[in-house]
mmCIF file of C-alpha atoms and ligand atoms in Angstrom:
data_model
loop_
_atom_site.group_PDB
_atom_site.id
_atom_site.type_symbol
_atom_site.label_atom_id
_atom_site.label_comp_id
_atom_site.label_asym_id
_atom_site.label_seq_id
_atom_site.Cartn_x
_atom_site.Cartn_y
_atom_site.Cartn_z
ATOM 1 C CA MET S 8 73.733 69.861 59.281
ATOM 2 C CA LYS S 9 76.323 67.157 58.700
ATOM 3 C CA LYS S 10 75.095 66.685 55.160
ATOM 4 C CA ASN S 11 75.439 70.369 54.473
ATOM 5 C CA LEU S 12 78.970 70.390 55.762
ATOM 6 C CA PHE S 13 79.870 67.409 53.614
ATOM 7 C CA PHE S 14 78.430 69.146 50.587
ATOM 8 C CA ILE S 15 80.457 72.264 51.219
ATOM 9 C CA LEU S 16 83.620 70.205 51.675
ATOM 10 C CA SER S 17 82.991 68.261 48.461
ATOM 11 C CA VAL S 18 82.522 71.426 46.482
ATOM 12 C CA PHE S 19 85.623 72.879 47.988
ATOM 13 C CA ILE S 20 87.754 69.853 47.135
ATOM 14 C CA ILE S 21 86.440 69.786 43.577
ATOM 15 C CA PHE S 22 87.119 73.485 43.263
ATOM 16 C CA VAL S 23 90.701 72.955 44.382
ATOM 17 C CA GLN S 24 91.125 70.107 41.945
ATOM 18 C CA CYS S 25 89.747 72.116 39.033
ATOM 19 C CA ASN S 26 92.006 74.938 39.934
ATOM 20 C CA LYS S 27 95.037 72.686 39.781
ATOM 21 C CA ASP S 28 94.244 71.703 36.217
ATOM 22 C CA ASP S 29 93.762 75.281 35.082
ATOM 23 C CA ASP S 30 96.331 76.878 32.812
ATOM 24 C CA VAL S 31 99.342 78.654 34.244
ATOM 25 C CA SER S 32 97.645 82.062 34.260
ATOM 26 C CA GLU S 33 95.701 80.849 37.305
ATOM 27 C CA GLU S 34 98.854 80.020 39.259
ATOM 28 C CA VAL S 35 99.718 81.966 42.381
ATOM 29 C CA GLU S 36 102.169 84.775 41.759
ATOM 30 C CA ILE S 37 105.424 84.295 43.615
ATOM 31 C CA ARG S 38 105.918 87.282 45.854
ATOM 32 C CA ASN S 39 109.124 88.627 47.285
ATOM 33 C CA LEU S 40 109.876 87.455 50.847
ATOM 34 C CA ARG S 41 110.937 90.941 51.919
ATOM 35 C CA ASP S 42 107.752 92.612 50.665
ATOM 36 C CA GLN S 43 105.504 89.928 52.107
ATOM 37 C CA VAL S 44 107.068 89.877 55.561
ATOM 38 C CA SER S 45 106.179 93.510 56.207
ATOM 39 C CA VAL S 46 102.582 92.959 55.039
ATOM 40 C CA ASP S 47 102.313 89.888 57.280
ATOM 41 C CA GLN S 48 103.900 91.524 60.301
ATOM 42 C CA ASP S 49 101.483 94.461 59.967
ATOM 43 C CA MET S 50 98.552 92.017 59.960
ATOM 44 C CA LEU S 51 99.922 90.167 62.984
ATOM 45 C CA GLU S 52 100.638 93.355 64.897
ATOM 46 C CA THR S 53 97.099 94.569 64.236
ATOM 47 C CA PHE S 54 95.785 91.313 65.691
ATOM 48 C CA LEU S 55 98.157 91.559 68.664
ATOM 49 C CA LYS S 56 97.153 95.150 69.419
ATOM 50 C CA THR S 57 93.406 94.470 69.207
ATOM 51 C CA HIS S 58 93.309 91.218 71.195
ATOM 52 C CA SER S 59 94.122 89.929 74.624
ATOM 53 C CA TYR S 60 93.756 86.506 76.235
ATOM 54 C CA ASN S 61 92.724 84.930 79.529
ATOM 55 C CA TYR S 62 96.155 85.381 81.141
ATOM 56 C CA GLU S 63 94.570 85.633 84.621
ATOM 57 C CA ASP S 64 93.649 81.933 84.396
ATOM 58 C CA PHE S 65 97.267 80.806 84.102
ATOM 59 C CA SER S 66 98.721 82.126 87.325
ATOM 60 C CA ASN S 67 99.349 79.404 89.888
ATOM 61 C CA SER S 68 97.602 76.674 87.959
ATOM 62 C CA ASN S 69 99.295 73.461 86.862
ATOM 63 C CA ARG S 70 96.149 72.125 85.133
ATOM 64 C CA ASP S 71 95.059 71.993 81.516
ATOM 65 C CA ILE S 72 93.887 75.476 80.488
ATOM 66 C CA ASP S 73 92.773 76.624 77.041
ATOM 67 C CA VAL S 74 93.997 79.943 75.710
ATOM 68 C CA VAL S 75 91.006 82.109 74.789
ATOM 69 C CA PHE S 76 91.480 85.264 72.732
ATOM 70 C CA ASP S 77 89.180 88.217 73.162
ATOM 71 C CA SER S 78 88.901 91.560 71.430
ATOM 72 C CA ILE S 79 90.001 94.570 73.487
ATOM 73 C CA ILE S 80 88.643 97.169 71.100
ATOM 74 C CA ASN S 81 85.953 98.049 73.681
ATOM 75 C CA ASN S 82 87.823 96.881 76.751
ATOM 76 C CA SER S 83 90.951 98.818 77.644
ATOM 77 C CA SER S 84 91.354 97.180 81.058
ATOM 78 C CA LYS S 85 93.146 94.181 79.605
ATOM 79 C CA ILE S 86 96.793 94.094 78.540
ATOM 80 C CA SER S 87 97.046 93.569 74.799
ATOM 81 C CA LEU S 88 98.836 90.590 73.285
ATOM 82 C CA PHE S 89 101.199 93.101 71.693
ATOM 83 C CA ASP S 90 102.316 94.413 75.080
ATOM 84 C CA GLN S 91 103.043 90.877 76.286
ATOM 85 C CA ALA S 92 104.704 89.454 73.191
ATOM 86 C CA SER S 93 108.382 88.631 72.773
ATOM 87 C CA ILE S 94 109.980 88.443 69.348
ATOM 88 C CA LYS S 95 112.264 85.696 68.063
ATOM 89 C CA THR S 96 113.997 86.625 64.828
ATOM 90 C CA ILE S 97 114.117 83.883 62.198
ATOM 91 C CA ASP S 98 116.241 84.319 59.069
ATOM 92 C CA VAL S 99 114.926 82.834 55.837
ATOM 93 C CA MET S 100 117.102 82.516 52.724
ATOM 94 C CA ASP S 101 115.432 82.722 49.307
ATOM 95 C CA SER S 102 116.581 81.082 46.059
ATOM 96 C CA ASP S 103 118.876 84.072 45.338
ATOM 97 C CA SER S 104 120.570 83.581 48.734
ATOM 98 C CA ILE S 105 119.048 86.810 50.059
ATOM 99 C CA ILE S 106 118.286 86.551 53.771
ATOM 100 C CA THR S 107 115.091 88.079 55.147
ATOM 101 C CA SER S 108 114.470 88.372 58.883
ATOM 102 C CA HIS S 109 111.058 87.274 60.130
ATOM 103 C CA ASN S 110 109.515 88.159 63.473
ATOM 104 C CA LEU S 111 108.034 85.211 65.314
ATOM 105 C CA TYR S 112 105.891 86.894 67.982
ATOM 106 C CA TYR S 113 105.203 84.730 70.996
ATOM 107 C CA ILE S 114 103.766 84.712 74.496
ATOM 108 C CA ILE S 115 104.555 81.998 76.995
ATOM 109 C CA ALA S 116 101.313 81.675 78.978
ATOM 110 C CA ARG S 117 102.912 79.011 81.158
ATOM 111 C CA GLU S 118 106.521 77.985 80.715
ATOM 112 C CA GLY S 119 106.347 74.312 81.681
ATOM 113 C CA ILE S 120 108.669 72.682 84.195
ATOM 114 C CA ASN S 121 110.867 70.219 82.322
ATOM 115 C CA GLN S 122 113.136 70.529 79.278
ATOM 116 C CA SER S 123 112.565 72.200 75.930
ATOM 117 C CA PRO S 124 112.705 70.096 72.768
ATOM 118 C CA SER S 125 115.182 70.991 70.053
ATOM 119 C CA ILE S 126 113.772 72.112 66.688
ATOM 120 C CA VAL S 127 114.167 68.546 65.323
ATOM 121 C CA ASP S 128 112.768 66.500 68.198
ATOM 122 C CA SER S 129 109.461 64.649 68.352
ATOM 123 C CA VAL S 130 106.828 66.395 70.441
ATOM 124 C CA PHE S 131 103.491 65.390 71.940
ATOM 125 C CA VAL S 132 101.305 68.463 71.502
ATOM 126 C CA ALA S 133 97.742 69.684 71.523
ATOM 127 C CA TYR S 134 97.273 72.769 69.386
ATOM 128 C CA GLU S 135 94.904 75.049 67.567
ATOM 129 C CA GLY S 136 95.792 76.901 64.374
ATOM 130 C CA LEU S 137 94.027 80.113 63.353
ATOM 131 C CA LEU S 138 94.143 82.768 60.674
ATOM 132 C CA THR S 139 94.235 86.446 61.650
ATOM 133 C CA ASP S 140 90.444 86.653 61.117
ATOM 134 C CA ASN S 141 90.050 84.077 63.953
ATOM 135 C CA TYR S 142 89.121 81.271 61.534
ATOM 136 C CA VAL S 143 90.285 77.951 63.031
ATOM 137 C CA PHE S 144 91.917 75.797 60.330
ATOM 138 C CA ASP S 145 93.144 73.011 62.607
ATOM 139 C CA ASN S 146 92.305 71.940 66.145
ATOM 140 C CA ARG S 147 93.964 69.049 67.979
ATOM 141 C CA VAL S 148 92.222 68.858 71.335
ATOM 142 C CA PHE S 149 93.847 65.493 72.074
ATOM 143 C CA PRO S 150 97.642 65.554 71.853
ATOM 144 C CA VAL S 151 99.380 64.052 68.806
ATOM 145 C CA TRP S 152 103.002 63.099 68.201
ATOM 146 C CA ILE S 153 104.679 65.355 65.657
ATOM 147 C CA ASP S 154 108.231 65.247 64.296
ATOM 148 C CA LEU S 155 109.247 68.904 64.445
ATOM 149 C CA ALA S 156 111.795 68.312 61.657
ATOM 150 C CA ASN S 157 108.832 67.792 59.291
ATOM 151 C CA THR S 158 106.822 70.838 60.323
ATOM 152 C CA LEU S 159 106.741 74.498 59.344
ATOM 153 C CA GLN S 160 109.857 76.435 60.307
ATOM 154 C CA GLY S 161 107.678 78.779 62.356
ATOM 155 C CA PHE S 162 106.045 75.864 64.181
ATOM 156 C CA ARG S 163 109.285 74.141 65.177
ATOM 157 C CA GLU S 164 110.844 77.444 66.286
ATOM 158 C CA SER S 165 107.677 78.012 68.369
ATOM 159 C CA VAL S 166 107.357 74.671 70.118
ATOM 160 C CA SER S 167 111.072 74.654 70.990
ATOM 161 C CA GLU S 168 110.398 77.736 73.173
ATOM 162 C CA LEU S 169 108.156 75.703 75.484
ATOM 163 C CA LYS S 170 109.079 73.240 78.196
ATOM 164 C CA SER S 171 107.231 69.995 78.700
ATOM 165 C CA GLY S 172 105.359 68.992 81.858
ATOM 166 C CA ASN S 173 105.052 66.177 84.343
ATOM 167 C CA PHE S 174 103.075 63.040 83.710
ATOM 168 C CA SER S 175 101.626 60.304 85.844
ATOM 169 C CA GLU S 176 99.831 57.085 84.997
ATOM 170 C CA ASN S 177 96.241 56.760 86.159
ATOM 171 C CA SER S 178 94.807 53.536 87.574
ATOM 172 C CA ASN S 179 93.029 52.887 84.242
ATOM 173 C CA GLY S 180 96.332 53.079 82.341
ATOM 174 C CA THR S 181 95.803 56.526 80.844
ATOM 175 C CA ILE S 182 98.430 59.239 81.311
ATOM 176 C CA SER S 183 97.743 62.617 82.897
ATOM 177 C CA TYR S 184 99.932 65.623 82.159
ATOM 178 C CA THR S 185 100.322 68.641 84.430
ATOM 179 C CA SER S 186 102.408 71.826 84.479
ATOM 180 C CA PHE S 187 103.194 71.556 80.760
ATOM 181 C CA GLY S 188 104.169 74.575 78.698
ATOM 182 C CA ILE S 189 101.445 76.571 76.960
ATOM 183 C CA GLY S 190 102.238 79.228 74.380
ATOM 184 C CA LEU S 191 100.748 81.570 71.790
ATOM 185 C CA PHE S 192 102.665 81.991 68.535
ATOM 186 C CA PHE S 193 102.172 84.417 65.656
ATOM 187 C CA MET S 194 104.132 83.815 62.471
ATOM 188 C CA PRO S 195 104.489 85.553 59.082
ATOM 189 C CA SER S 196 103.819 83.376 56.039
ATOM 190 C CA GLY S 197 107.533 83.243 55.143
ATOM 191 C CA ILE S 198 108.056 80.818 58.043
ATOM 192 C CA ALA S 199 104.690 79.149 57.389
ATOM 193 C CA TYR S 200 103.201 78.038 54.025
ATOM 194 C CA PHE S 201 104.048 81.250 52.070
ATOM 195 C CA ASN S 202 102.692 80.785 48.497
ATOM 196 C CA ASN S 203 101.565 77.166 49.070
ATOM 197 C CA ALA S 204 97.835 77.352 49.809
ATOM 198 C CA GLN S 205 96.460 74.494 51.933
ATOM 199 C CA ALA S 206 92.888 73.212 52.161
ATOM 200 C CA ASP S 207 91.753 75.915 54.589
ATOM 201 C CA ILE S 208 94.700 78.270 54.409
ATOM 202 C CA PRO S 209 94.951 80.783 51.559
ATOM 203 C CA GLU S 210 98.396 81.565 50.135
ATOM 204 C CA TYR S 211 100.406 84.208 52.007
ATOM 205 C CA SER S 212 98.547 83.703 55.287
ATOM 206 C CA PRO S 213 100.213 84.639 58.558
ATOM 207 C CA LEU S 214 99.348 81.918 61.080
ATOM 208 C CA ILE S 215 98.530 81.852 64.778
ATOM 209 C CA PHE S 216 99.025 78.767 66.955
ATOM 210 C CA LYS S 217 98.047 78.005 70.533
ATOM 211 C CA VAL S 218 100.239 75.106 71.650
ATOM 212 C CA LYS S 219 100.402 72.819 74.687
ATOM 213 C CA LEU S 220 103.611 70.796 74.937
ATOM 214 C CA MET S 221 102.887 67.664 76.972
ATOM 215 C CA THR S 222 106.196 65.870 76.477
ATOM 216 C CA HIS S 223 108.916 65.259 73.900
ATOM 217 C CA VAL S 224 111.659 62.800 72.995
ATOM 218 C CA ASP S 225 115.129 63.491 71.643
ATOM 219 C CA THR S 226 115.230 62.203 68.094
ATOM 220 C CA ASP S 227 117.955 60.389 66.121
ATOM 221 C CA HIS S 228 116.329 60.198 62.683
ATOM 222 C CA ASP S 229 118.957 57.958 61.064
ATOM 223 C CA SER S 230 119.613 55.831 64.200
ATOM 224 C CA ASP S 231 123.356 56.399 63.815
ATOM 225 C CA GLY S 232 123.958 57.072 67.511
ATOM 226 C CA ILE S 233 124.039 60.864 67.166
ATOM 227 C CA LEU S 234 120.952 62.880 68.022
ATOM 228 C CA SER S 235 119.696 64.823 65.022
ATOM 229 C CA PHE S 236 120.192 68.155 66.752
ATOM 230 C CA PHE S 237 123.914 67.400 67.101
ATOM 231 C CA GLU S 238 124.304 66.644 63.393
ATOM 232 C CA ASP S 239 124.789 70.402 63.025
ATOM 233 C CA ILE S 240 128.234 70.477 61.452
ATOM 234 C CA ASP S 241 128.340 74.204 60.687
ATOM 235 C CA GLY S 242 127.171 75.018 64.217
ATOM 236 C CA ASN S 243 124.473 77.455 63.096
ATOM 237 C CA GLY S 244 121.931 76.081 65.552
ATOM 238 C CA ASN S 245 120.109 73.771 63.170
ATOM 239 C CA PRO S 246 121.081 70.612 61.288
ATOM 240 C CA PHE S 247 119.161 71.439 58.105
ATOM 241 C CA GLY S 248 121.389 71.376 55.020
ATOM 242 C CA ASP S 249 124.453 70.065 56.879
ATOM 243 C CA ASN S 250 125.904 67.417 54.592
ATOM 244 C CA THR S 251 129.480 66.166 55.028
ATOM 245 C CA ASP S 252 129.665 63.893 51.966
ATOM 246 C CA GLY S 253 127.566 66.105 49.688
ATOM 247 C CA ASP S 254 125.217 63.292 48.658
ATOM 248 C CA GLN S 255 121.407 63.494 48.646
ATOM 249 C CA LEU S 256 121.067 63.082 52.416
ATOM 250 C CA TRP S 257 121.779 65.609 55.129
ATOM 251 C CA ASN S 258 123.822 64.181 58.011
ATOM 252 C CA MET S 259 120.717 63.927 60.224
ATOM 253 C CA TYR S 260 119.215 61.498 57.671
ATOM 254 C CA ASP S 261 122.463 59.830 56.503
ATOM 255 C CA SER S 262 123.614 56.662 58.289
ATOM 256 C CA ASP S 263 127.089 57.017 56.659
ATOM 257 C CA ASP S 264 127.856 60.701 57.150
ATOM 258 C CA ASP S 265 131.284 60.821 55.474
ATOM 259 C CA GLY S 266 130.341 58.424 52.651
ATOM 260 C CA ASP S 267 133.332 56.122 53.262
ATOM 261 C CA GLY S 268 131.216 52.969 53.166
ATOM 262 C CA VAL S 269 131.374 52.442 56.937
ATOM 263 C CA LEU S 270 128.172 53.235 58.829
ATOM 264 C CA THR S 271 128.533 56.092 61.320
ATOM 265 C CA ILE S 272 127.331 53.858 64.156
ATOM 266 C CA ASN S 273 130.207 51.454 63.405
ATOM 267 C CA GLU S 274 132.962 54.063 63.396
ATOM 268 C CA LEU S 275 131.877 56.346 66.232
ATOM 269 C CA ASP S 276 133.741 54.502 68.952
ATOM 270 C CA LYS S 277 135.511 51.366 67.688
ATOM 271 C CA ASN S 278 137.499 50.763 70.894
ATOM 272 C CA ASN S 279 134.467 51.328 73.162
ATOM 273 C CA ASP S 280 136.176 53.845 75.445
ATOM 274 C CA SER S 281 133.158 56.203 75.270
ATOM 275 C CA ILE S 282 135.279 58.754 73.395
ATOM 276 C CA ILE S 283 134.420 59.480 69.785
ATOM 277 C CA ASP S 284 137.314 58.225 67.651
ATOM 278 C CA ASP S 285 139.640 60.464 65.647
ATOM 279 C CA THR S 286 142.255 58.008 64.369
ATOM 280 C CA ASP S 287 144.474 60.514 62.518
ATOM 281 C CA ASN S 288 144.126 63.144 65.255
ATOM 282 C CA ASP S 289 143.210 65.939 62.878
ATOM 283 C CA GLY S 290 140.292 67.162 64.996
ATOM 284 C CA ILE S 291 137.716 65.638 62.648
ATOM 285 C CA PRO S 292 136.111 62.514 64.118
ATOM 286 C CA ASP S 293 136.320 59.325 62.075
ATOM 287 C CA TYR S 294 132.615 59.330 61.233
ATOM 288 C CA LEU S 295 132.963 62.708 59.496
ATOM 289 C CA ASP S 296 136.443 62.040 58.095
ATOM 290 C CA PRO S 297 136.683 59.738 55.042
ATOM 291 C CA ASP S 298 140.463 59.280 55.589
ATOM 292 C CA ASN S 299 139.935 59.003 59.371
HETATM 293 CA CA1 CA H 18 121.576 60.761 63.867
HETATM 294 CA CA1 CA H 19 125.150 63.054 53.379
HETATM 295 CA CA1 CA H 20 131.240 56.550 57.496
HETATM 296 CA CA1 CA H 21 140.110 62.473 61.824
#
């Protein structure tokens, strides 16, 4: 059995590699975000209307529970996913600056009892990723650390809806987590891989994730003393693209945000009074103000 699987994988990888070297006529057509989002949302809504999950198992339990989908085509006694889902609207801008709204459908099976991570924090998650035909393309049974800033837009907007749990150290040194957030997330391809096919994910695939958020840490990517989430200069709720000095690095990755040659960490609070300095009192703090 293992040999067979290896053979299939080898063929698949070779196939992908051959494909890459093919001439441009084989390349994936670039579709319009607006057209694709309605196709994807139809596919997701069909899945949501024809499936339910084991929601009964989540009431009054603080333990580790797996989300299990089941078809309700022949079972009308269960509440559909569609009737339980909330929608978070995510705007995506294309290369012509046209904004297209995307529905991220989600169900919080269990909220969790601590804080939610921001969309750029590091999270410790177990998850399963599926296509709308129930094919599982990724399955992390044991939690892994992931930097949400480096993940799909749909994934970071999903995980930030959950709250983390409690943890305790066992006598053998392992950590147990309880009461952590568990959610189901359904995203159009425009906030997933869109035209970029992955090993097991065809282009233009809407994705489904079951996620357990064990814990998270606030992240300061450039170690400049300001958490990445707060390097959101335009105040639009995310720090992506915010770039005070207009160089190659966004503020969240730039240790000298205003490009004046002084590291942010060294001009945040020069007199150590725990107040961020604004020497010329113009309302712009020194670290974002090249003439202070
Ligand atoms: Ca920072
Ligand atoms: Ca910069
Ligand atoms: Ca500076
Ligand atoms: Ca200033």
